[in-house]
Amino acid sequence: MSARPIAVVGASAAGLAAAEALRRSGWRGPLVLIGDEEQLPYDRPPLSKQLLHGSWEPDRLLLRTRDQLDPLGLDLRLGTRATGLDAVTRTLTLDGGVGVPPLEQGREWGRLACAGVIIATGVAARTLPGADGLAGVHTLRTLDDALALRAGLAEAARRLVIVGNGVLGCEAAAVARELGHDVTLVGRDPVPMAAAVGTEVGELLAEEHRAQGVRMVTGAVAGFAAAEDGAPARVGGVRLADGSLLPADLVLLAIGSAPAVGWLADPALDTSDGLRCDAYCAAAPGIYAAGDVARWDHPVHGRPLRFEHRMNATEQGMAAARNLLAELAVEGVHDPGDTPAERRPFAPVPYFWSDQYALKIQAYGLTAGADRVETTVLDRAERRTVALYGRDGNAVGVLAAGVPPRQIRALRAVVATPVPWDEARERVAAATAAG
Ligand SMILES: Cc1cc2nc3c(=O)[nH]c(=O)nc-3n(C[C@H](O)[C@H](O)[C@H](O)COP(=O)(O)OP(=O)(O)OC[C@H]3O[C@@H](n4cnc5c(N)ncnc54)[C@H](O)[C@@H]3O)c2cc1C
């Protein structure tokens, strides 16, 4: 058994899945799970849905309770930030939080030499100049973010301006309308979610948001105006580049995110858009990555991809763990028992969902960056829709809104690997005709 630990950096969906998979796959050495948030690992998708709405409380978001974590024998270091990694020696530098006990005896404080490292640090919300320190301006990435926005929405009839009409902005708009607030959704692109799902599906979503009373505005944000009640540090509106002012009591910035790679300065690592990995999720020998932060060579799609999707975080966490152990077995650091595993390329069928009002949107494969999209509206009033996405003559993605689960499963099979366009169209038609 190795005296050196495996360290997983990032104690959320991908990091937890990796830690659990390491134990399931037979790692009996020390295992350190490091996260800079104070909370036990929790689930993020409900932050913009049930938690924001107020129908769920924070404890319902926990991915595991303390009792469920205990059998893993983790050295769990919450409130602890990783500040550096020497990729060659696999040594992490940690900024221990207040009250965090020192690392094991004999180790230099703050430095952790590891047998292997899995990086699962996710992404951080982007913000805009002028937003810092302005009360009433929010982002929505963490539990604390969501609780702060929820507290703002607890007051009656607020004017909420959401900057960014992507998936997150649309979900928050839906919740805020359900709570009875006055909602303006601002996007540079006139069609919401267009980058993720294409123009036609985006238009259908726009119809639904308008029908629910959301005001849609196209424009770029130039800055913020202060409140007129003599509170200069409180937001009073959002200024657009054309000079117009959108009055606001609350502002949500939903303008995308940046991979949390700032702490990885080692030139051996490519961090230009997330942490670049090979098909096995390896960024360097003994260093793997998973989840929103990882950009890896997808073996089926033949190019580097990075997804900010919940299911990918779990699946990639498990894959990175298995592949790291296979590598450590070859190095003689891990005893694989009688059945040594080989590293396997990570080749998932990408999946994401979004909930807006009563509508569930689900997508498999690649929907962004398509050069061809065919949208079939099954029921306009209900917004029941199926769309097929193509690239270079093949169908590579499919999206369904308001479609029953059995049909969704059949649609997944259509794009599990790229399929010639005409064949995919027939299979989609058959799947959705099946009732
Ligand atoms: C509001 C919201 C709604 C979403 N809804 C959906 C949805 O409907 N469907 C869907 O498919 N996906 C959804 N997602 C995306 C999904 O939640 C993410 O894909 C998933 O959480 C990624 O998990 P992760 O573990 O890779 O990263 P994260 O969940 O971002 O976790 C990374 C962790 O690492 C920590 N960390 C960062 N840097 C360091 C460091 N240097 N040292 C220590 N710790 C560090 C972070 O604080 C964080 O705790 C949503 C995300 C959000 C924010």
GROMACS .gro file of C-alpha atoms and ligand atoms in nm:
model
  488
    1MET     CA    1   0.000   0.000   0.000
    2SER     CA    2   0.128   0.343  -0.093
    3ALA     CA    3   0.219   0.577   0.194
    4ARG     CA    4   0.152   0.864  -0.041
    5PRO     CA    5  -0.211   0.962  -0.083
    6ILE     CA    6  -0.419   1.011  -0.389
    7ALA     CA    7  -0.553   1.364  -0.368
    8VAL     CA    8  -0.876   1.475  -0.532
    9VAL     CA    9  -0.899   1.853  -0.564
   10GLY     CA   10  -1.256   1.984  -0.579
   11ALA     CA   11  -1.514   1.835  -0.341
   12SER     CA   12  -1.821   1.844  -0.560
   13ALA     CA   13  -1.993   1.613  -0.809
   14ALA     CA   14  -1.685   1.505  -1.006
   15GLY     CA   15  -1.448   1.494  -0.707
   16LEU     CA   16  -1.686   1.291  -0.496
   17ALA     CA   17  -1.752   1.045  -0.780
   18ALA     CA   18  -1.375   1.007  -0.824
   19ALA     CA   19  -1.314   0.947  -0.453
   20GLU     CA   20  -1.589   0.685  -0.434
   21ALA     CA   21  -1.467   0.512  -0.749
   22LEU     CA   22  -1.110   0.499  -0.613
   23ARG     CA   23  -1.230   0.309  -0.309
   24ARG     CA   24  -1.465   0.085  -0.510
   25SER     CA   25  -1.177   0.001  -0.743
   26GLY     CA   26  -0.957  -0.110  -0.455
   27TRP     CA   27  -0.745   0.192  -0.353
   28ARG     CA   28  -0.673   0.124   0.014
   29GLY     CA   29  -0.404   0.391   0.057
   30PRO     CA   30  -0.465   0.737   0.199
   31LEU     CA   31  -0.723   0.942   0.011
   32VAL     CA   32  -0.750   1.319   0.052
   33LEU     CA   33  -1.051   1.513  -0.077
   34ILE     CA   34  -0.982   1.886  -0.085
   35GLY     CA   35  -1.249   2.152  -0.139
   36ASP     CA   36  -1.244   2.526  -0.086
   37GLU     CA   37  -1.613   2.548   0.002
   38GLU     CA   38  -1.711   2.483   0.364
   39GLN     CA   39  -2.010   2.262   0.280
   40LEU     CA   40  -2.015   1.890   0.230
   41PRO     CA   41  -2.040   1.806  -0.142
   42TYR     CA   42  -2.376   1.924  -0.276
   43ASP     CA   43  -2.564   1.919  -0.603
   44ARG     CA   44  -2.569   2.235  -0.814
   45PRO     CA   45  -2.857   2.191  -1.063
   46PRO     CA   46  -3.127   2.251  -0.796
   47LEU     CA   47  -2.964   2.587  -0.712
   48SER     CA   48  -3.138   2.751  -1.009
   49LYS     CA   49  -3.454   2.543  -0.968
   50GLN     CA   50  -3.597   2.403  -0.643
   51LEU     CA   51  -3.362   2.586  -0.406
   52LEU     CA   52  -3.410   2.925  -0.570
   53HIS     CA   53  -3.782   2.866  -0.577
   54GLY     CA   54  -3.784   2.785  -0.207
   55SER     CA   55  -3.939   2.442  -0.245
   56TRP     CA   56  -3.614   2.270  -0.129
   57GLU     CA   57  -3.388   2.357   0.162
   58PRO     CA   58  -3.005   2.325   0.142
   59ASP     CA   59  -2.981   1.990   0.323
   60ARG     CA   60  -3.175   1.827   0.040
   61LEU     CA   61  -2.890   1.915  -0.197
   62LEU     CA   62  -2.625   1.718  -0.008
   63LEU     CA   63  -2.477   1.448  -0.229
   64ARG     CA   64  -2.377   1.244   0.079
   65THR     CA   65  -2.426   1.284   0.453
   66ARG     CA   66  -2.131   1.260   0.694
   67ASP     CA   67  -2.247   0.907   0.782
   68GLN     CA   68  -2.242   0.807   0.417
   69LEU     CA   69  -1.891   0.952   0.372
   70ASP     CA   70  -1.745   0.781   0.680
   71PRO     CA   71  -1.692   0.435   0.524
   72LEU     CA   72  -1.477   0.592   0.252
   73GLY     CA   73  -1.208   0.671   0.509
   74LEU     CA   74  -1.145   1.010   0.353
   75ASP     CA   75  -0.910   1.276   0.480
   76LEU     CA   76  -1.173   1.538   0.400
   77ARG     CA   77  -1.033   1.890   0.387
   78LEU     CA   78  -1.312   2.138   0.338
   79GLY     CA   79  -1.242   2.510   0.345
   80THR     CA   80  -0.901   2.428   0.197
   81ARG     CA   81  -0.777   2.569  -0.131
   82ALA     CA   82  -0.518   2.408  -0.355
   83THR     CA   83  -0.284   2.687  -0.463
   84GLY     CA   84  -0.030   2.501  -0.673
   85LEU     CA   85   0.072   2.171  -0.828
   86ASP     CA   86   0.416   2.050  -0.931
   87ALA     CA   87   0.312   1.805  -1.201
   88VAL     CA   88   0.642   1.613  -1.217
   89THR     CA   89   0.664   1.535  -0.844
   90ARG     CA   90   0.283   1.527  -0.809
   91THR     CA   91   0.305   1.768  -0.517
   92LEU     CA   92   0.017   1.994  -0.421
   93THR     CA   93   0.041   2.317  -0.228
   94LEU     CA   94  -0.255   2.375   0.001
   95ASP     CA   95  -0.382   2.681   0.173
   96GLY     CA   96  -0.531   2.518   0.481
   97GLY     CA   97  -0.846   2.677   0.612
   98VAL     CA   98  -0.883   2.802   0.966
   99GLY     CA   99  -0.914   2.510   1.206
  100VAL     CA  100  -0.795   2.254   0.951
  101PRO     CA  101  -0.552   2.015   1.122
  102PRO     CA  102  -0.203   1.988   0.974
  103LEU     CA  103  -0.141   1.722   0.714
  104GLU     CA  104  -0.013   1.388   0.840
  105GLN     CA  105   0.289   1.381   1.069
  106GLY     CA  106   0.621   1.416   0.893
  107ARG     CA  107   0.484   1.613   0.601
  108GLU     CA  108   0.574   1.972   0.545
  109TRP     CA  109   0.278   2.198   0.628
  110GLY     CA  110   0.086   2.293   0.321
  111ARG     CA  111   0.268   2.064   0.078
  112LEU     CA  112   0.128   1.726  -0.009
  113ALA     CA  113   0.335   1.481  -0.214
  114CYS     CA  114   0.090   1.245  -0.382
  115ALA     CA  115   0.089   0.912  -0.560
  116GLY     CA  116  -0.164   1.067  -0.799
  117VAL     CA  117  -0.391   1.370  -0.829
  118ILE     CA  118  -0.739   1.412  -0.973
  119ILE     CA  119  -0.836   1.770  -1.050
  120ALA     CA  120  -1.207   1.844  -1.030
  121THR     CA  121  -1.215   2.216  -0.956
  122GLY     CA  122  -1.504   2.297  -1.189
  123VAL     CA  123  -1.569   2.650  -1.309
  124ALA     CA  124  -1.637   2.989  -1.150
  125ALA     CA  125  -1.906   3.237  -1.248
  126ARG     CA  126  -1.797   3.526  -1.466
  127THR     CA  127  -1.880   3.874  -1.353
  128LEU     CA  128  -1.873   4.227  -1.501
  129PRO     CA  129  -1.669   4.535  -1.415
  130GLY     CA  130  -1.851   4.752  -1.164
  131ALA     CA  131  -2.045   4.463  -1.012
  132ASP     CA  132  -1.810   4.398  -0.720
  133GLY     CA  133  -1.937   4.539  -0.394
  134LEU     CA  134  -2.266   4.657  -0.547
  135ALA     CA  135  -2.547   4.517  -0.330
  136GLY     CA  136  -2.824   4.351  -0.526
  137VAL     CA  137  -2.596   4.216  -0.802
  138HIS     CA  138  -2.565   3.838  -0.791
  139THR     CA  139  -2.403   3.543  -0.960
  140LEU     CA  140  -2.535   3.188  -0.928
  141ARG     CA  141  -2.276   2.914  -0.893
  142THR     CA  142  -2.258   2.819  -0.525
  143LEU     CA  143  -2.505   2.743  -0.249
  144ASP     CA  144  -2.419   3.077  -0.086
  145ASP     CA  145  -2.489   3.255  -0.417
  146ALA     CA  146  -2.826   3.084  -0.448
  147LEU     CA  147  -2.928   3.159  -0.090
  148ALA     CA  148  -2.834   3.526  -0.131
  149LEU     CA  149  -3.041   3.559  -0.449
  150ARG     CA  150  -3.327   3.369  -0.288
  151ALA     CA  151  -3.323   3.610   0.005
  152GLY     CA  152  -3.350   3.898  -0.241
  153LEU     CA  153  -3.644   3.731  -0.412
  154ALA     CA  154  -3.817   3.672  -0.080
  155GLU     CA  155  -3.942   4.032  -0.091
  156ALA     CA  156  -4.259   4.090  -0.292
  157ALA     CA  157  -4.261   4.209  -0.655
  158ARG     CA  158  -3.896   4.284  -0.718
  159ARG     CA  159  -3.768   4.399  -1.055
  160LEU     CA  160  -3.510   4.137  -1.155
  161VAL     CA  161  -3.285   4.196  -1.453
  162ILE     CA  162  -3.101   3.884  -1.566
  163VAL     CA  163  -2.794   3.952  -1.777
  164GLY     CA  164  -2.731   3.654  -2.004
  165ASN     CA  165  -3.000   3.450  -2.177
  166GLY     CA  166  -2.825   3.113  -2.174
  167VAL     CA  167  -2.945   2.806  -1.985
  168LEU     CA  168  -2.883   2.949  -1.637
  169GLY     CA  169  -3.045   3.284  -1.712
  170CYS     CA  170  -3.351   3.115  -1.861
  171GLU     CA  171  -3.392   2.882  -1.563
  172ALA     CA  172  -3.366   3.167  -1.314
  173ALA     CA  173  -3.614   3.372  -1.520
  174ALA     CA  174  -3.864   3.088  -1.504
  175VAL     CA  175  -3.834   3.056  -1.125
  176ALA     CA  176  -3.856   3.432  -1.066
  177ARG     CA  177  -4.170   3.457  -1.281
  178GLU     CA  178  -4.325   3.166  -1.093
  179LEU     CA  179  -4.256   3.363  -0.774
  180GLY     CA  180  -4.438   3.663  -0.923
  181HIS     CA  181  -4.146   3.898  -0.989
  182ASP     CA  182  -4.103   4.137  -1.277
  183VAL     CA  183  -3.833   3.975  -1.494
  184THR     CA  184  -3.625   4.117  -1.778
  185LEU     CA  185  -3.390   3.881  -1.961
  186VAL     CA  186  -3.108   4.057  -2.144
  187GLY     CA  187  -2.892   3.884  -2.403
  188ARG     CA  188  -2.651   3.986  -2.677
  189ASP     CA  189  -2.819   3.723  -2.892
  190PRO     CA  190  -3.189   3.797  -2.949
  191VAL     CA  191  -3.268   3.426  -2.917
  192PRO     CA  192  -3.227   3.266  -2.573
  193MET     CA  193  -3.004   2.960  -2.542
  194ALA     CA  194  -2.920   2.986  -2.913
  195ALA     CA  195  -2.554   2.890  -2.863
  196ALA     CA  196  -2.650   2.573  -2.676
  197VAL     CA  197  -2.952   2.452  -2.873
  198GLY     CA  198  -2.973   2.652  -3.198
  199THR     CA  199  -3.207   2.926  -3.316
  200GLU     CA  200  -3.531   2.734  -3.378
  201VAL     CA  201  -3.545   2.566  -3.039
  202GLY     CA  202  -3.436   2.894  -2.882
  203GLU     CA  203  -3.728   3.074  -3.054
  204LEU     CA  204  -3.970   2.824  -2.905
  205LEU     CA  205  -3.826   2.885  -2.561
  206ALA     CA  206  -3.853   3.260  -2.619
  207GLU     CA  207  -4.224   3.211  -2.697
  208GLU     CA  208  -4.271   3.031  -2.368
  209HIS     CA  209  -4.084   3.294  -2.166
  210ARG     CA  210  -4.284   3.574  -2.329
  211ALA     CA  211  -4.609   3.387  -2.266
  212GLN     CA  212  -4.508   3.361  -1.900
  213GLY     CA  213  -4.450   3.736  -1.885
  214VAL     CA  214  -4.072   3.765  -1.918
  215ARG     CA  215  -3.955   4.076  -2.099
  216MET     CA  216  -3.681   3.990  -2.351
  217VAL     CA  217  -3.426   4.258  -2.434
  218THR     CA  218  -3.137   4.238  -2.681
  219GLY     CA  219  -2.827   4.434  -2.598
  220ALA     CA  220  -2.485   4.452  -2.438
  221VAL     CA  221  -2.446   4.571  -2.081
  222ALA     CA  222  -2.235   4.885  -2.039
  223GLY     CA  223  -2.259   4.918  -1.659
  224PHE     CA  224  -2.481   4.960  -1.358
  225ALA     CA  225  -2.674   5.252  -1.211
  226ALA     CA  226  -2.695   5.309  -0.837
  227ALA     CA  227  -3.026   5.307  -0.654
  228GLU     CA  228  -3.198   5.646  -0.630
  229ASP     CA  229  -3.283   5.608  -0.262
  230GLY     CA  230  -2.950   5.745  -0.147
  231ALA     CA  231  -2.786   5.405  -0.125
  232PRO     CA  232  -2.500   5.438  -0.377
  233ALA     CA  233  -2.370   5.090  -0.305
  234ARG     CA  234  -2.702   4.931  -0.407
  235VAL     CA  235  -2.792   4.860  -0.768
  236GLY     CA  236  -3.079   5.056  -0.919
  237GLY     CA  237  -3.053   4.954  -1.281
  238VAL     CA  238  -2.857   4.808  -1.568
  239ARG     CA  239  -2.723   5.036  -1.840
  240LEU     CA  240  -2.707   4.905  -2.195
  241ALA     CA  241  -2.455   5.006  -2.461
  242ASP     CA  242  -2.731   5.197  -2.652
  243GLY     CA  243  -2.774   5.426  -2.348
  244SER     CA  244  -3.101   5.279  -2.224
  245LEU     CA  245  -3.152   5.194  -1.857
  246LEU     CA  246  -3.332   4.888  -1.726
  247PRO     CA  247  -3.450   4.966  -1.372
  248ALA     CA  248  -3.370   4.685  -1.129
  249ASP     CA  249  -3.390   4.599  -0.760
  250LEU     CA  250  -3.191   4.284  -0.824
  251VAL     CA  251  -2.953   4.180  -1.100
  252LEU     CA  252  -2.839   3.830  -1.181
  253LEU     CA  253  -2.525   3.797  -1.391
  254ALA     CA  254  -2.562   3.472  -1.586
  255ILE     CA  255  -2.289   3.537  -1.840
  256GLY     CA  256  -2.107   3.207  -1.832
  257SER     CA  257  -1.817   3.073  -1.637
  258ALA     CA  258  -1.441   3.030  -1.643
  259PRO     CA  259  -1.262   2.702  -1.567
  260ALA     CA  260  -1.100   2.708  -1.221
  261VAL     CA  261  -0.743   2.660  -1.344
  262GLY     CA  262  -0.583   2.981  -1.214
  263TRP     CA  263  -0.403   2.787  -0.943
  264LEU     CA  264  -0.233   2.557  -1.198
  265ALA     CA  265   0.075   2.750  -1.307
  266ASP     CA  266   0.295   2.451  -1.397
  267PRO     CA  267   0.396   2.499  -1.763
  268ALA     CA  268   0.369   2.122  -1.811
  269LEU     CA  269  -0.008   2.168  -1.798
  270ASP     CA  270  -0.214   2.326  -2.075
  271THR     CA  271  -0.486   2.538  -1.915
  272SER     CA  272  -0.593   2.746  -2.211
  273ASP     CA  273  -0.963   2.642  -2.189
  274GLY     CA  274  -0.992   2.414  -1.891
  275LEU     CA  275  -0.726   2.156  -1.814
  276ARG     CA  276  -0.630   1.983  -2.137
  277CYS     CA  277  -0.628   1.603  -2.112
  278ASP     CA  278  -0.580   1.308  -2.344
  279ALA     CA  279  -0.855   1.055  -2.419
  280TYR     CA  280  -0.789   0.888  -2.080
  281CYS     CA  281  -0.852   1.215  -1.890
  282ALA     CA  282  -0.479   1.241  -1.811
  283ALA     CA  283  -0.320   1.587  -1.811
  284ALA     CA  284   0.028   1.454  -1.726
  285PRO     CA  285   0.161   1.128  -1.579
  286GLY     CA  286  -0.029   1.064  -1.255
  287ILE     CA  287  -0.242   1.380  -1.299
  288TYR     CA  288  -0.601   1.338  -1.417
  289ALA     CA  289  -0.899   1.574  -1.447
  290ALA     CA  290  -1.276   1.538  -1.445
  291GLY     CA  291  -1.594   1.740  -1.468
  292ASP     CA  292  -1.647   2.099  -1.578
  293VAL     CA  293  -1.276   2.181  -1.561
  294ALA     CA  294  -1.158   1.900  -1.793
  295ARG     CA  295  -1.112   1.941  -2.166
  296TRP     CA  296  -1.029   1.603  -2.310
  297ASP     CA  297  -0.997   1.430  -2.646
  298HIS     CA  298  -1.336   1.273  -2.695
  299PRO     CA  299  -1.253   0.954  -2.884
  300VAL     CA  300  -1.586   0.932  -3.068
  301HIS     CA  301  -1.612   1.297  -3.171
  302GLY     CA  302  -1.240   1.320  -3.250
  303ARG     CA  303  -1.174   1.659  -3.092
  304PRO     CA  304  -1.115   1.810  -2.749
  305LEU     CA  305  -1.440   1.883  -2.566
  306ARG     CA  306  -1.535   2.026  -2.229
  307PHE     CA  307  -1.884   1.999  -2.085
  308GLU     CA  308  -2.050   2.182  -1.798
  309HIS     CA  309  -2.306   1.907  -1.749
  310ARG     CA  310  -2.396   1.735  -1.427
  311MET     CA  311  -2.395   1.379  -1.557
  312ASN     CA  312  -2.057   1.424  -1.722
  313ALA     CA  313  -1.909   1.526  -1.386
  314THR     CA  314  -2.003   1.194  -1.228
  315GLU     CA  315  -1.912   0.977  -1.526
  316GLN     CA  316  -1.578   1.147  -1.583
  317GLY     CA  317  -1.492   1.141  -1.212
  318MET     CA  318  -1.533   0.764  -1.217
  319ALA     CA  319  -1.339   0.725  -1.543
  320ALA     CA  320  -1.048   0.941  -1.423
  321ALA     CA  321  -1.028   0.737  -1.099
  322ARG     CA  322  -1.019   0.402  -1.280
  323ASN     CA  323  -0.757   0.523  -1.528
  324LEU     CA  324  -0.537   0.672  -1.256
  325LEU     CA  325  -0.543   0.341  -1.067
  326ALA     CA  326  -0.455   0.148  -1.383
  327GLU     CA  327  -0.155   0.378  -1.427
  328LEU     CA  328  -0.052   0.343  -1.062
  329ALA     CA  329  -0.074  -0.036  -1.096
  330VAL     CA  330   0.177  -0.024  -1.380
  331GLU     CA  331   0.400   0.197  -1.161
  332GLY     CA  332   0.371  -0.065  -0.885
  333VAL     CA  333   0.207   0.183  -0.646
  334HIS     CA  334  -0.135   0.019  -0.656
  335ASP     CA  335  -0.207  -0.351  -0.618
  336PRO     CA  336  -0.488  -0.428  -0.862
  337GLY     CA  337  -0.542  -0.780  -0.724
  338ASP     CA  338  -0.595  -1.061  -0.974
  339THR     CA  339  -0.754  -0.849  -1.242
  340PRO     CA  340  -0.535  -0.557  -1.344
  341ALA     CA  341  -0.739  -0.304  -1.539
  342GLU     CA  342  -0.621  -0.125  -1.849
  343ARG     CA  343  -0.676   0.243  -1.900
  344ARG     CA  344  -0.980   0.307  -2.117
  345PRO     CA  345  -1.061   0.615  -2.325
  346PHE     CA  346  -1.349   0.814  -2.180
  347ALA     CA  347  -1.623   0.813  -2.445
  348PRO     CA  348  -1.957   0.916  -2.295
  349VAL     CA  349  -2.272   1.016  -2.481
  350PRO     CA  350  -2.297   1.376  -2.355
  351TYR     CA  351  -2.623   1.458  -2.178
  352PHE     CA  352  -2.779   1.765  -2.024
  353TRP     CA  353  -3.121   1.874  -1.912
  354SER     CA  354  -3.286   2.200  -1.821
  355ASP     CA  355  -3.614   2.266  -1.642
  356GLN     CA  356  -3.807   2.581  -1.729
  357TYR     CA  357  -4.168   2.620  -1.607
  358ALA     CA  358  -4.333   2.283  -1.673
  359LEU     CA  359  -4.098   2.210  -1.963
  360LYS     CA  360  -3.818   1.955  -1.937
  361ILE     CA  361  -3.553   1.990  -2.205
  362GLN     CA  362  -3.310   1.701  -2.252
  363ALA     CA  363  -3.028   1.665  -2.500
  364TYR     CA  364  -2.788   1.386  -2.595
  365GLY     CA  365  -2.472   1.417  -2.798
  366LEU     CA  366  -2.352   1.752  -2.932
  367THR     CA  367  -2.605   2.029  -2.987
  368ALA     CA  368  -2.369   2.329  -2.978
  369GLY     CA  369  -2.165   2.409  -3.288
  370ALA     CA  370  -2.389   2.217  -3.531
  371ASP     CA  371  -2.376   2.304  -3.903
  372ARG     CA  372  -2.725   2.165  -3.958
  373VAL     CA  373  -3.034   2.157  -3.735
  374GLU     CA  374  -3.375   2.012  -3.811
  375THR     CA  375  -3.649   2.098  -3.564
  376THR     CA  376  -3.982   1.916  -3.555
  377VAL     CA  377  -4.250   2.082  -3.345
  378LEU     CA  378  -4.479   1.803  -3.223
  379ASP     CA  379  -4.718   2.032  -3.034
  380ARG     CA  380  -4.664   2.408  -3.045
  381ALA     CA  381  -4.891   2.501  -2.756
  382GLU     CA  382  -4.722   2.247  -2.532
  383ARG     CA  383  -4.380   2.331  -2.685
  384ARG     CA  384  -4.327   1.957  -2.747
  385THR     CA  385  -4.031   1.948  -2.980
  386VAL     CA  386  -3.755   1.727  -3.116
  387ALA     CA  387  -3.445   1.863  -3.287
  388LEU     CA  388  -3.163   1.683  -3.463
  389TYR     CA  389  -2.816   1.839  -3.485
  390GLY     CA  390  -2.560   1.758  -3.754
  391ARG     CA  391  -2.197   1.818  -3.830
  392ASP     CA  392  -2.002   1.721  -4.142
  393GLY     CA  393  -2.289   1.511  -4.281
  394ASN     CA  394  -2.353   1.313  -3.964
  395ALA     CA  395  -2.612   1.354  -3.692
  396VAL     CA  396  -2.428   1.420  -3.366
  397GLY     CA  397  -2.693   1.542  -3.125
  398VAL     CA  398  -3.061   1.530  -3.046
  399LEU     CA  399  -3.280   1.742  -2.820
  400ALA     CA  400  -3.628   1.676  -2.691
  401ALA     CA  401  -3.860   1.909  -2.502
  402GLY     CA  402  -4.173   1.779  -2.332
  403VAL     CA  403  -4.120   1.427  -2.466
  404PRO     CA  404  -4.193   1.110  -2.258
  405PRO     CA  405  -3.899   0.917  -2.103
  406ARG     CA  406  -3.936   0.610  -2.326
  407GLN     CA  407  -3.893   0.821  -2.638
  408ILE     CA  408  -3.596   1.001  -2.482
  409ARG     CA  409  -3.416   0.670  -2.431
  410ALA     CA  410  -3.472   0.578  -2.796
  411LEU     CA  411  -3.339   0.918  -2.905
  412ARG     CA  412  -3.022   0.868  -2.701
  413ALA     CA  413  -2.949   0.552  -2.898
  414VAL     CA  414  -2.971   0.747  -3.225
  415VAL     CA  415  -2.672   0.971  -3.145
  416ALA     CA  416  -2.461   0.739  -2.927
  417THR     CA  417  -2.213   0.758  -3.216
  418PRO     CA  418  -2.227   0.991  -3.517
  419VAL     CA  419  -2.477   0.850  -3.770
  420PRO     CA  420  -2.537   0.949  -4.135
  421TRP     CA  421  -2.793   1.232  -4.134
  422ASP     CA  422  -3.073   1.057  -4.331
  423GLU     CA  423  -3.053   0.741  -4.122
  424ALA     CA  424  -3.073   0.947  -3.802
  425ARG     CA  425  -3.378   1.141  -3.931
  426GLU     CA  426  -3.564   0.815  -3.994
  427ARG     CA  427  -3.475   0.679  -3.654
  428VAL     CA  428  -3.585   1.000  -3.479
  429ALA     CA  429  -3.916   0.995  -3.669
  430ALA     CA  430  -3.969   0.631  -3.568
  431ALA     CA  431  -3.880   0.699  -3.205
  432THR     CA  432  -4.120   0.991  -3.173
  433ALA     CA  433  -4.403   0.821  -3.367
  434ALA     CA  434  -4.391   0.527  -3.127
  435GLY     CA  435  -4.599   0.723  -2.870
  436LIG     C1  436  -2.709   2.688  -1.090
  436LIG     C2  437  -2.664   2.570  -1.173
  436LIG     C3  438  -2.760   2.491  -1.237
  436LIG     C4  439  -2.719   2.381  -1.314
  436LIG     N1  440  -2.815   2.307  -1.377
  436LIG     C5  441  -2.776   2.203  -1.453
  436LIG     C6  442  -2.873   2.123  -1.521
  436LIG     O1  443  -2.994   2.148  -1.513
  436LIG     N2  444  -2.830   2.019  -1.596
  436LIG     C7  445  -2.698   1.988  -1.609
  436LIG     O2  446  -2.664   1.893  -1.679
  436LIG     N3  447  -2.603   2.062  -1.544
  436LIG     C8  448  -2.640   2.167  -1.468
  436LIG     N4  449  -2.545   2.242  -1.404
  436LIG     C9  450  -2.403   2.208  -1.420
  436LIG    C10  451  -2.356   2.107  -1.316
  436LIG     O3  452  -2.398   2.144  -1.189
  436LIG    C11  453  -2.205   2.097  -1.324
  436LIG     O4  454  -2.175   2.039  -1.448
  436LIG    C12  455  -2.144   2.017  -1.212
  436LIG     O5  456  -2.169   2.074  -1.088
  436LIG    C13  457  -1.992   2.008  -1.233
  436LIG     O6  458  -1.935   1.941  -1.125
  436LIG     P1  459  -1.778   1.955  -1.096
  436LIG     O7  460  -1.755   1.871  -0.974
  436LIG     O8  461  -1.701   1.930  -1.218
  436LIG     O9  462  -1.753   2.109  -1.064
  436LIG     P2  463  -1.814   2.201  -0.950
  436LIG    O10  464  -1.950   2.153  -0.913
  436LIG    O11  465  -1.798   2.342  -0.998
  436LIG    O12  466  -1.719   2.177  -0.826
  436LIG    C14  467  -1.586   2.219  -0.821
  436LIG    C15  468  -1.548   2.239  -0.675
  436LIG    O13  469  -1.409   2.265  -0.666
  436LIG    C16  470  -1.389   2.376  -0.579
  436LIG     N5  471  -1.260   2.438  -0.611
  436LIG    C17  472  -1.230   2.521  -0.715
  436LIG     N6  473  -1.101   2.557  -0.712
  436LIG    C18  474  -1.047   2.495  -0.604
  436LIG    C19  475  -0.917   2.493  -0.547
  436LIG     N7  476  -0.814   2.559  -0.603
  436LIG     N8  477  -0.896   2.421  -0.434
  436LIG    C20  478  -0.998   2.352  -0.376
  436LIG     N9  479  -1.123   2.350  -0.426
  436LIG    C21  480  -1.147   2.420  -0.539
  436LIG    C22  481  -1.508   2.463  -0.607
  436LIG    O14  482  -1.530   2.558  -0.506
  436LIG    C23  483  -1.619   2.358  -0.612
  436LIG    O15  484  -1.664   2.325  -0.483
  436LIG    C24  485  -2.582   2.352  -1.326
  436LIG    C25  486  -2.487   2.432  -1.262
  436LIG    C26  487  -2.527   2.540  -1.186
  436LIG    C27  488  -2.425   2.626  -1.116
   0.00000   0.00000   0.00000
